[in-house]
Short mmCIF file of C-alpha atoms in Angstrom, two decimals:
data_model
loop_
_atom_site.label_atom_id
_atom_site.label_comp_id
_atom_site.label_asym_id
_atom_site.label_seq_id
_atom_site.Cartn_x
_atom_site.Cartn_y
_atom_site.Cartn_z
CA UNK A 38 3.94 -21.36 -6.81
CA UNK A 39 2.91 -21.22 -10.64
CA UNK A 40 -0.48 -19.51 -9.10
CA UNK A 41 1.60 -16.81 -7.31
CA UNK A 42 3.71 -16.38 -10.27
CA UNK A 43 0.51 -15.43 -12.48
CA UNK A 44 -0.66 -13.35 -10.05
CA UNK A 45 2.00 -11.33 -9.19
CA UNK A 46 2.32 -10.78 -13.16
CA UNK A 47 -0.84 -9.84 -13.84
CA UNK A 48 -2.28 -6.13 -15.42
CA UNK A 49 -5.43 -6.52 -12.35
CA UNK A 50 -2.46 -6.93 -9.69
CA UNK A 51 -0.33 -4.27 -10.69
CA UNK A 52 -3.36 -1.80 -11.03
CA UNK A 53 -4.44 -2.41 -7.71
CA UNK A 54 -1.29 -1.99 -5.74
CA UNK A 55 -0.55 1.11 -7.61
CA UNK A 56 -4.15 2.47 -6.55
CA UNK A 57 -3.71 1.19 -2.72
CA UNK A 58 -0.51 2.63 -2.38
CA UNK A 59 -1.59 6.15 -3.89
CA UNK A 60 -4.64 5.82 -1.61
CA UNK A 61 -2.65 4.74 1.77
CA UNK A 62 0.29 7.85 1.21
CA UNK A 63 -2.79 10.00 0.69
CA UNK A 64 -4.35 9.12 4.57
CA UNK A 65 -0.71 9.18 6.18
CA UNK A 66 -0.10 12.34 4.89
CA UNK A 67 -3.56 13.80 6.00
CA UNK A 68 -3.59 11.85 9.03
CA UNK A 69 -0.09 13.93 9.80
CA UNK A 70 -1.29 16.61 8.67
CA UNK A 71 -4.30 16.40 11.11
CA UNK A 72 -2.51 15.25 13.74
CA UNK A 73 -0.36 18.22 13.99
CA UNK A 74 -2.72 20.34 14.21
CA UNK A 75 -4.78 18.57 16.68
CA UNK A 76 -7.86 17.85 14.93
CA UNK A 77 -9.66 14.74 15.68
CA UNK A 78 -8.70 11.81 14.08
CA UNK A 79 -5.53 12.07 12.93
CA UNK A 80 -3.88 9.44 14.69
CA UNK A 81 -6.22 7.01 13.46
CA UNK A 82 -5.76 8.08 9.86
CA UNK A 83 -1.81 8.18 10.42
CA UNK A 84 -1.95 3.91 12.06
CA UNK A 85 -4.78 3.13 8.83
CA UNK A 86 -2.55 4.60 6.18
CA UNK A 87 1.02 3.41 7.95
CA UNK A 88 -0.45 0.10 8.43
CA UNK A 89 -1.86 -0.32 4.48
CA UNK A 90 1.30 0.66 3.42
CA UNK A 91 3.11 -2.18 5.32
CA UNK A 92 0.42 -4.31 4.00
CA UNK A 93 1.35 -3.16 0.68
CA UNK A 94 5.30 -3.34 0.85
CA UNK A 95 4.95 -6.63 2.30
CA UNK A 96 2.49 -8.07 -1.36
CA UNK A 97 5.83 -5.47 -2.99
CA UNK A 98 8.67 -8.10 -1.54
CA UNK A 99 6.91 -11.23 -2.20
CA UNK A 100 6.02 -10.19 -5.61
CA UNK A 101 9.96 -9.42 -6.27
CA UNK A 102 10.73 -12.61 -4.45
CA UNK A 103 8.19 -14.95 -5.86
CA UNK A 104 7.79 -13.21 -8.83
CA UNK A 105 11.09 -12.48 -10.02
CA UNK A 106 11.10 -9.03 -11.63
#
């Protein structure tokens, strides 16, 4: 658990979730934006960026849990 711990308090973690979460709300919101107006592949881009962001809240409750902040 000590290894978690580290990890979930470390500069390099923090960075990178910041960065993947600014990167998946940037494909959800041009995969909606494509898919309503019916160009091609926006439904892809909607499931890659909804799904990353799952990813990411998911690393976002086991940090609080584990990690205690």
């Amino acid at each position: 658990m000590a290894g978690l711990k580290d990890l979930f308090h470390s500069r390099a973690y923090h960075v990178f979730m910041k960065k993947l979460m600014i990167y998946a709300l940037i494909v959800l919101v041009l995969g909606i934006v494509f898919w309503v107006c019916k160009l091609p592949g926006g439904s892809v881009m909607t499931i890659v960026g909804g799904g990353i962001l799952i990813f990411w809240a998911l690393f976002f409750l086991l940090g609080k849990i584990v990690g205690g902040n």
